[in-house]
mmCIF file of C-alpha atoms and ligand atoms in Angstrom:
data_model
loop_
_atom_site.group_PDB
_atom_site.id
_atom_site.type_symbol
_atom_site.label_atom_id
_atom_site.label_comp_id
_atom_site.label_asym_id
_atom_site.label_seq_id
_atom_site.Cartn_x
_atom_site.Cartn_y
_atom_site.Cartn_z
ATOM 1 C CA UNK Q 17 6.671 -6.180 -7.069
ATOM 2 C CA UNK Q 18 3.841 -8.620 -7.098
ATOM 3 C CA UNK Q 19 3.895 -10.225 -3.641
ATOM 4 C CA UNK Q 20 0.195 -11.013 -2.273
ATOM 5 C CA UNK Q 21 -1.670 -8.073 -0.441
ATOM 6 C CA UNK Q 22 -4.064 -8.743 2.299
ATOM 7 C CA UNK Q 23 -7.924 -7.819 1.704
ATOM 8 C CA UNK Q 24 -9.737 -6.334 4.645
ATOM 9 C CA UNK Q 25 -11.788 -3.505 5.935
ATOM 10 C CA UNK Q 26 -10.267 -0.465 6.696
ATOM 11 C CA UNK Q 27 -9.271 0.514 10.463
ATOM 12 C CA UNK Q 28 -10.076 3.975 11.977
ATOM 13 C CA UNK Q 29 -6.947 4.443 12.068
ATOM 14 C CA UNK Q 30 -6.106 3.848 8.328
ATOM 15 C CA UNK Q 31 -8.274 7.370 7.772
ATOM 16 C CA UNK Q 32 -5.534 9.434 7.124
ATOM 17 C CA UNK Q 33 -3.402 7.565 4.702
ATOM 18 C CA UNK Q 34 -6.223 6.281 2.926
ATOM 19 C CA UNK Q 35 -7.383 10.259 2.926
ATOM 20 C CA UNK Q 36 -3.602 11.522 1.521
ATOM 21 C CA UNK Q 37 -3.464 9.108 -0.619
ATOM 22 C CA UNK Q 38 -6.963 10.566 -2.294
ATOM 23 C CA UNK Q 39 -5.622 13.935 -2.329
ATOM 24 C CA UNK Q 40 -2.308 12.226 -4.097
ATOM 25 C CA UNK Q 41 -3.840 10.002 -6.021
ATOM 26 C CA UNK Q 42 -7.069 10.934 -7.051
ATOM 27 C CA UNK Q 43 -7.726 14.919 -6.522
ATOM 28 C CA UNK Q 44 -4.410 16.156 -7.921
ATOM 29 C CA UNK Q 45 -5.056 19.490 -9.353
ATOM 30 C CA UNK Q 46 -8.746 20.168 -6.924
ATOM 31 C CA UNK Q 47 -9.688 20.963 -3.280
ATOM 32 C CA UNK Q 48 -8.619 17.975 -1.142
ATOM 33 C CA UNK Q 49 -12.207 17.032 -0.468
ATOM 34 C CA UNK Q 50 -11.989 13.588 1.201
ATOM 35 C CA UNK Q 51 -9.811 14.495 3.764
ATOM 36 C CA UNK Q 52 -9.141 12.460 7.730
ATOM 37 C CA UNK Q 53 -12.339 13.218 9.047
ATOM 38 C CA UNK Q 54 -14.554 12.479 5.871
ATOM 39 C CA UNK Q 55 -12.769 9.327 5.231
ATOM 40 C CA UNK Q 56 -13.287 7.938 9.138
ATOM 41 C CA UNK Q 57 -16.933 8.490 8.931
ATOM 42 C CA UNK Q 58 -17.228 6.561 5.859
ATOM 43 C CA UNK Q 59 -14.974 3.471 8.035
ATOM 44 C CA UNK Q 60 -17.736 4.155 10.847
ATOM 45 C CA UNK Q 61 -20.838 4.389 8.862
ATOM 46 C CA UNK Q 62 -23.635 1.208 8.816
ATOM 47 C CA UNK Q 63 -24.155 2.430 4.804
ATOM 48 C CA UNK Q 64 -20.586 2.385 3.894
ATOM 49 C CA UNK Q 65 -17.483 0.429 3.235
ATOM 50 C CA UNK Q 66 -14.185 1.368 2.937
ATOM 51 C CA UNK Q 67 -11.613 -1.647 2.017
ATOM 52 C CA UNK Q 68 -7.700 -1.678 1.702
ATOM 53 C CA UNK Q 69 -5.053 -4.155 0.277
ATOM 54 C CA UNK Q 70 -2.321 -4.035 2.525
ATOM 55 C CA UNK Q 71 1.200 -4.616 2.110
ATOM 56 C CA UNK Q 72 4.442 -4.796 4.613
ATOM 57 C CA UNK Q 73 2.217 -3.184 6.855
ATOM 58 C CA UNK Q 74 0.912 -0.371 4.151
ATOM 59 C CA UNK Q 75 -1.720 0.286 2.316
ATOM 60 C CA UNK Q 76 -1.141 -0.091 -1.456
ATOM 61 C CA UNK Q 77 -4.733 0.128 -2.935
ATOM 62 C CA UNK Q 78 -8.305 1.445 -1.046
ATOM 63 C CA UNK Q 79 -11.965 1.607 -1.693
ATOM 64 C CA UNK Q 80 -14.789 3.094 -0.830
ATOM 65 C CA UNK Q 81 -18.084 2.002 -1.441
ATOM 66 C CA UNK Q 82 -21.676 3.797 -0.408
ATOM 67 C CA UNK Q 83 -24.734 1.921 -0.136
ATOM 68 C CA UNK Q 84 -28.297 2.557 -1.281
ATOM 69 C CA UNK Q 85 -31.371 0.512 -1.150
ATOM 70 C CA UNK Q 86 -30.881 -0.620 -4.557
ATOM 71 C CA UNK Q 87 -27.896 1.296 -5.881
ATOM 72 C CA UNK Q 88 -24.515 1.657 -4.926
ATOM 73 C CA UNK Q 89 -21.682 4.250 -5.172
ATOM 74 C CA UNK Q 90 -18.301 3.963 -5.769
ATOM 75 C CA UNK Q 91 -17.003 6.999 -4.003
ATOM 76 C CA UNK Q 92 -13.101 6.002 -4.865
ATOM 77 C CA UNK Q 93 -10.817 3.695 -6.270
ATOM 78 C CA UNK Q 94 -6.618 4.273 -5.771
ATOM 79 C CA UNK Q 95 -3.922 1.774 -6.204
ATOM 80 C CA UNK Q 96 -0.199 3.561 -5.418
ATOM 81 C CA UNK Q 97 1.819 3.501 -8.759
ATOM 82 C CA UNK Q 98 4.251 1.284 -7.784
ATOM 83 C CA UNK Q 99 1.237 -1.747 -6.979
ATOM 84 C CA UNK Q 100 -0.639 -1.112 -10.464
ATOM 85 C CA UNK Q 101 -1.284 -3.889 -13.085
ATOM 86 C CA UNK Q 102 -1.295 -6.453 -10.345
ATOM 87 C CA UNK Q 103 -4.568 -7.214 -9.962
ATOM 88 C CA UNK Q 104 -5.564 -5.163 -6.688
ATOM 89 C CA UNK Q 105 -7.908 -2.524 -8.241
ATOM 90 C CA UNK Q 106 -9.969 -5.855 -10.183
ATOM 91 C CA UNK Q 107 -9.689 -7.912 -6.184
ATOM 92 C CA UNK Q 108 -11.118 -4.357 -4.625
ATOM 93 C CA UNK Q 109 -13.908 -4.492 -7.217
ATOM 94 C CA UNK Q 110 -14.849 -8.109 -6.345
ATOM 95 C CA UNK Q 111 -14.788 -7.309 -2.910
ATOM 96 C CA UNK Q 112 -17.305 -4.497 -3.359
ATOM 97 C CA UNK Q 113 -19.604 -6.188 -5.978
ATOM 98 C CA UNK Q 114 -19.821 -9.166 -3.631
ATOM 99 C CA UNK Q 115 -20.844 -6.930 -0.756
ATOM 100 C CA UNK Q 116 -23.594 -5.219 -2.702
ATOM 101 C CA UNK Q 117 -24.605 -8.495 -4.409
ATOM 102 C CA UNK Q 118 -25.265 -9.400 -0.420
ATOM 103 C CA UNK Q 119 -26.904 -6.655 0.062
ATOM 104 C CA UNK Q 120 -29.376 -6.625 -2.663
ATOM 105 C CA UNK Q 121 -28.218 -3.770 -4.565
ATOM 106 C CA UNK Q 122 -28.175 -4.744 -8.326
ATOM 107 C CA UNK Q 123 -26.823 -1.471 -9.773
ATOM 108 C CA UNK Q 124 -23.344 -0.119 -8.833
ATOM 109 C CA UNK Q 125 -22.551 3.574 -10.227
ATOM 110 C CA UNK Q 126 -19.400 5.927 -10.537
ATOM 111 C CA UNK Q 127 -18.103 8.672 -11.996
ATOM 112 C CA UNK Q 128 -14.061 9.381 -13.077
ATOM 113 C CA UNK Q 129 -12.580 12.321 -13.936
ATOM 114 C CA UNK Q 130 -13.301 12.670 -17.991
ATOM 115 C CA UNK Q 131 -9.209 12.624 -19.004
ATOM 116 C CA UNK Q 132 -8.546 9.536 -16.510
ATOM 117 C CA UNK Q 133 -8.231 7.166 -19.446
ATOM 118 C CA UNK Q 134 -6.930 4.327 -18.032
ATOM 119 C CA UNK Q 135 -9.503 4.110 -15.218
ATOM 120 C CA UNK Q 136 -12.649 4.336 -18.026
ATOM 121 C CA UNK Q 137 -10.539 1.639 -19.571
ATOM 122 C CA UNK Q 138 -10.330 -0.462 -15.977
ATOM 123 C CA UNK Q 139 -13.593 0.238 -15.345
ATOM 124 C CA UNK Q 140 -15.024 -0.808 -19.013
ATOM 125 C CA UNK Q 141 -13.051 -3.879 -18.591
ATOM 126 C CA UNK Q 142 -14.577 -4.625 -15.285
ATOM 127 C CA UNK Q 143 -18.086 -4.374 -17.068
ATOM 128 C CA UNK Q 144 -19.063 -0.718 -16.788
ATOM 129 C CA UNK Q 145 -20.900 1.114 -19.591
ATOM 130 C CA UNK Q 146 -20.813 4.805 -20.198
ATOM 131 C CA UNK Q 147 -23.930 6.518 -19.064
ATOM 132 C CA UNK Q 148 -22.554 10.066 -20.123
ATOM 133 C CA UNK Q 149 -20.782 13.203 -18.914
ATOM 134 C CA UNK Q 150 -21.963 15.246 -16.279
ATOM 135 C CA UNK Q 151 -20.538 18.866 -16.371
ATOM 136 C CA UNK Q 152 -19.017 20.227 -13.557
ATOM 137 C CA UNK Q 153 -19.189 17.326 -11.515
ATOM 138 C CA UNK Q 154 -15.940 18.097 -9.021
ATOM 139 C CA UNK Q 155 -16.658 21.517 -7.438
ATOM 140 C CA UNK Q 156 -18.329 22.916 -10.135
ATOM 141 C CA UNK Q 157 -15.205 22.719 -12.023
ATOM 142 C CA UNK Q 158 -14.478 19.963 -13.627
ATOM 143 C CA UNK Q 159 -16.858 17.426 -15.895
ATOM 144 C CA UNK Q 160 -17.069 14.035 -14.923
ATOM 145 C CA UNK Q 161 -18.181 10.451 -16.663
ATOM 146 C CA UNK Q 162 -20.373 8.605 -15.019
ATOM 147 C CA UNK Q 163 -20.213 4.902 -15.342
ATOM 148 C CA UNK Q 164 -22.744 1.717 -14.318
ATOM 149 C CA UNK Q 165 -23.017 -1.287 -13.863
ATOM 150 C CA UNK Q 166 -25.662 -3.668 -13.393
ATOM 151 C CA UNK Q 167 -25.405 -6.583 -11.333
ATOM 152 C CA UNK Q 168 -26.921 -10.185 -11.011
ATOM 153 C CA UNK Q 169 -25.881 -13.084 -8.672
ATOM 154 C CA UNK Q 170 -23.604 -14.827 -10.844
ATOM 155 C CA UNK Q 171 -21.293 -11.472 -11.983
ATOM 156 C CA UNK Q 172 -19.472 -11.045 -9.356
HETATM 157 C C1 COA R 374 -7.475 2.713 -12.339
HETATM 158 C C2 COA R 374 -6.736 1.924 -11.235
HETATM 159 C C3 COA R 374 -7.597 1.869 -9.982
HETATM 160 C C4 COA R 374 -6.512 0.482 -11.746
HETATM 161 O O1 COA R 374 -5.960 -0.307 -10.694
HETATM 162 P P1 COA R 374 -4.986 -1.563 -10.962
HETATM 163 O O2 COA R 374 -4.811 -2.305 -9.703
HETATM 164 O O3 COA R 374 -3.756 -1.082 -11.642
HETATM 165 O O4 COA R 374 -5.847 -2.400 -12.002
HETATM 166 P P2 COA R 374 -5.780 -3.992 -12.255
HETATM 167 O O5 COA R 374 -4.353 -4.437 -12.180
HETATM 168 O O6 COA R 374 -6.752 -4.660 -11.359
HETATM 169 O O7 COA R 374 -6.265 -4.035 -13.770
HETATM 170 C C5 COA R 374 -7.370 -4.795 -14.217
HETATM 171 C C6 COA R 374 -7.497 -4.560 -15.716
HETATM 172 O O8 COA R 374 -7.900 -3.200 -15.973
HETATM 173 C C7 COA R 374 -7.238 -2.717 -17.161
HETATM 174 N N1 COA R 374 -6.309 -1.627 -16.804
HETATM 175 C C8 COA R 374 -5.888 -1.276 -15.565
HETATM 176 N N2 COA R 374 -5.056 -0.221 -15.632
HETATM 177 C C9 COA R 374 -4.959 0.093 -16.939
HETATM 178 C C10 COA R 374 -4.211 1.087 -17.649
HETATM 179 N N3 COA R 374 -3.415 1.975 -17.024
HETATM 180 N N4 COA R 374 -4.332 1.120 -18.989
HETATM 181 C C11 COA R 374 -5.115 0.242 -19.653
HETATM 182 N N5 COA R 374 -5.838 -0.737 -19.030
HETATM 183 C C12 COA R 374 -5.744 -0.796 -17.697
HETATM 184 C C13 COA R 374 -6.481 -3.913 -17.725
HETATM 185 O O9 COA R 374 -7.341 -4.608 -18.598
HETATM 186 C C14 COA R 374 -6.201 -4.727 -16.483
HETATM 187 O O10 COA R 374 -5.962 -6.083 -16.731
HETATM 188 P P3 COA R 374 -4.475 -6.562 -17.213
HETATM 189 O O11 COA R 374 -3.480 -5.906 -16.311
HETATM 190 O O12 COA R 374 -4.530 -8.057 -17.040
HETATM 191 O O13 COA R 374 -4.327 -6.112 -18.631
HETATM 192 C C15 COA R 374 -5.343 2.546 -10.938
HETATM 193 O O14 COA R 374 -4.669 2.793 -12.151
HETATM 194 C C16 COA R 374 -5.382 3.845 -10.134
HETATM 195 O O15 COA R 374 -5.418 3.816 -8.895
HETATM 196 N N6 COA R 374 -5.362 5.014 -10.816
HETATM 197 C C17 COA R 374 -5.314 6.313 -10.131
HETATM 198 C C18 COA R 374 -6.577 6.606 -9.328
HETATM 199 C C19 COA R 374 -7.802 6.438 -10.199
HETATM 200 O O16 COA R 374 -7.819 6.767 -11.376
HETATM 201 N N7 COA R 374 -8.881 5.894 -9.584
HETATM 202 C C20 COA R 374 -10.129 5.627 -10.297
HETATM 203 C C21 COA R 374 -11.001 6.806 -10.455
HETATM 204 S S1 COA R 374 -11.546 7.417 -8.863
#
């Protein structure tokens, strides 16, 4: 399937897909940390942004995005399997970098889970460099890389 997805900010009401699809996607294996009510205050919140891809009426890929003064946090990334290697994790990105480019942050930082190979991979593609592990990063129980990268106006 490759059909075009729509780009927008998440709804309220999006909260709890976008929240099972973290606990499906993303924290297989820990405690379902970002659940209905974590990921609504993030929608809500002035220092936040949460963006989906929709298609036929689902979502297919989210983001979320924390802002700083001058750095910004990529809190989480998910595409569903079946919408992968089409481009919507990259178009998230752009949406993201372009909103802290606006907002004068010129440093973006994450961290993945250390065996997630194909996100370092994403991410290194997207221009990230490894900063270095940090142990017990996910409730004290699992190590996590933490990635960066720094922006300018014309990397979006
Ligand atoms: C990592 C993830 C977000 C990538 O999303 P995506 O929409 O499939 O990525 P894109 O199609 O935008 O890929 C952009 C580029 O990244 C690289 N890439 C993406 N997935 C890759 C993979 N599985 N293996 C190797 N390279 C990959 C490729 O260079 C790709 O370009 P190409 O398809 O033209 O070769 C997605 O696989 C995912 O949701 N994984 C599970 C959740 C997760 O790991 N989230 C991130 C950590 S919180």
């Amino acid at each position: 399937m490759s059909e075009l997805a729509t780009l927008g900010l998440a709804r309220v009401n999006d909260a709890r897909e976008i929240a099972e699809m973290s606990r499906d996607l993303v924290e297989q294996g820990l405690t379902w940390s970002w659940t209905q009510a974590r990921v609504q205050h993030f929608i809500s919140g002035p220092e936040s942004s949460v963006v989906v891809a929709r298609r036929e009426q689902h979502i297919a890929a989210f983001a979320i995005m924390h802002f700083g003064d001058e750095v910004a946090h990529l809190n989480l990334l998910a595409v569903a399997p079946e919408h992968r290697r089409q481009g919507l994790g990259r178009q998230l990105m752009r949406w993201l970098t372009e909103t802290a480019i606006e907002a004068g942050v010129f440093r973006i930082n994450l961290e993945l889970r250390t065996r997630n190979e194909p996100a370092r991979i994403f991410y290194e593609r997207l221009g990230f460099d490894e900063l270095g592990i940090v142990q017990g990063y996910y409730q004290g129980r699992e190590a996590a890389l933490r990635m960066s990268r720094r922006l300018a106006k014309s990397q979006s």
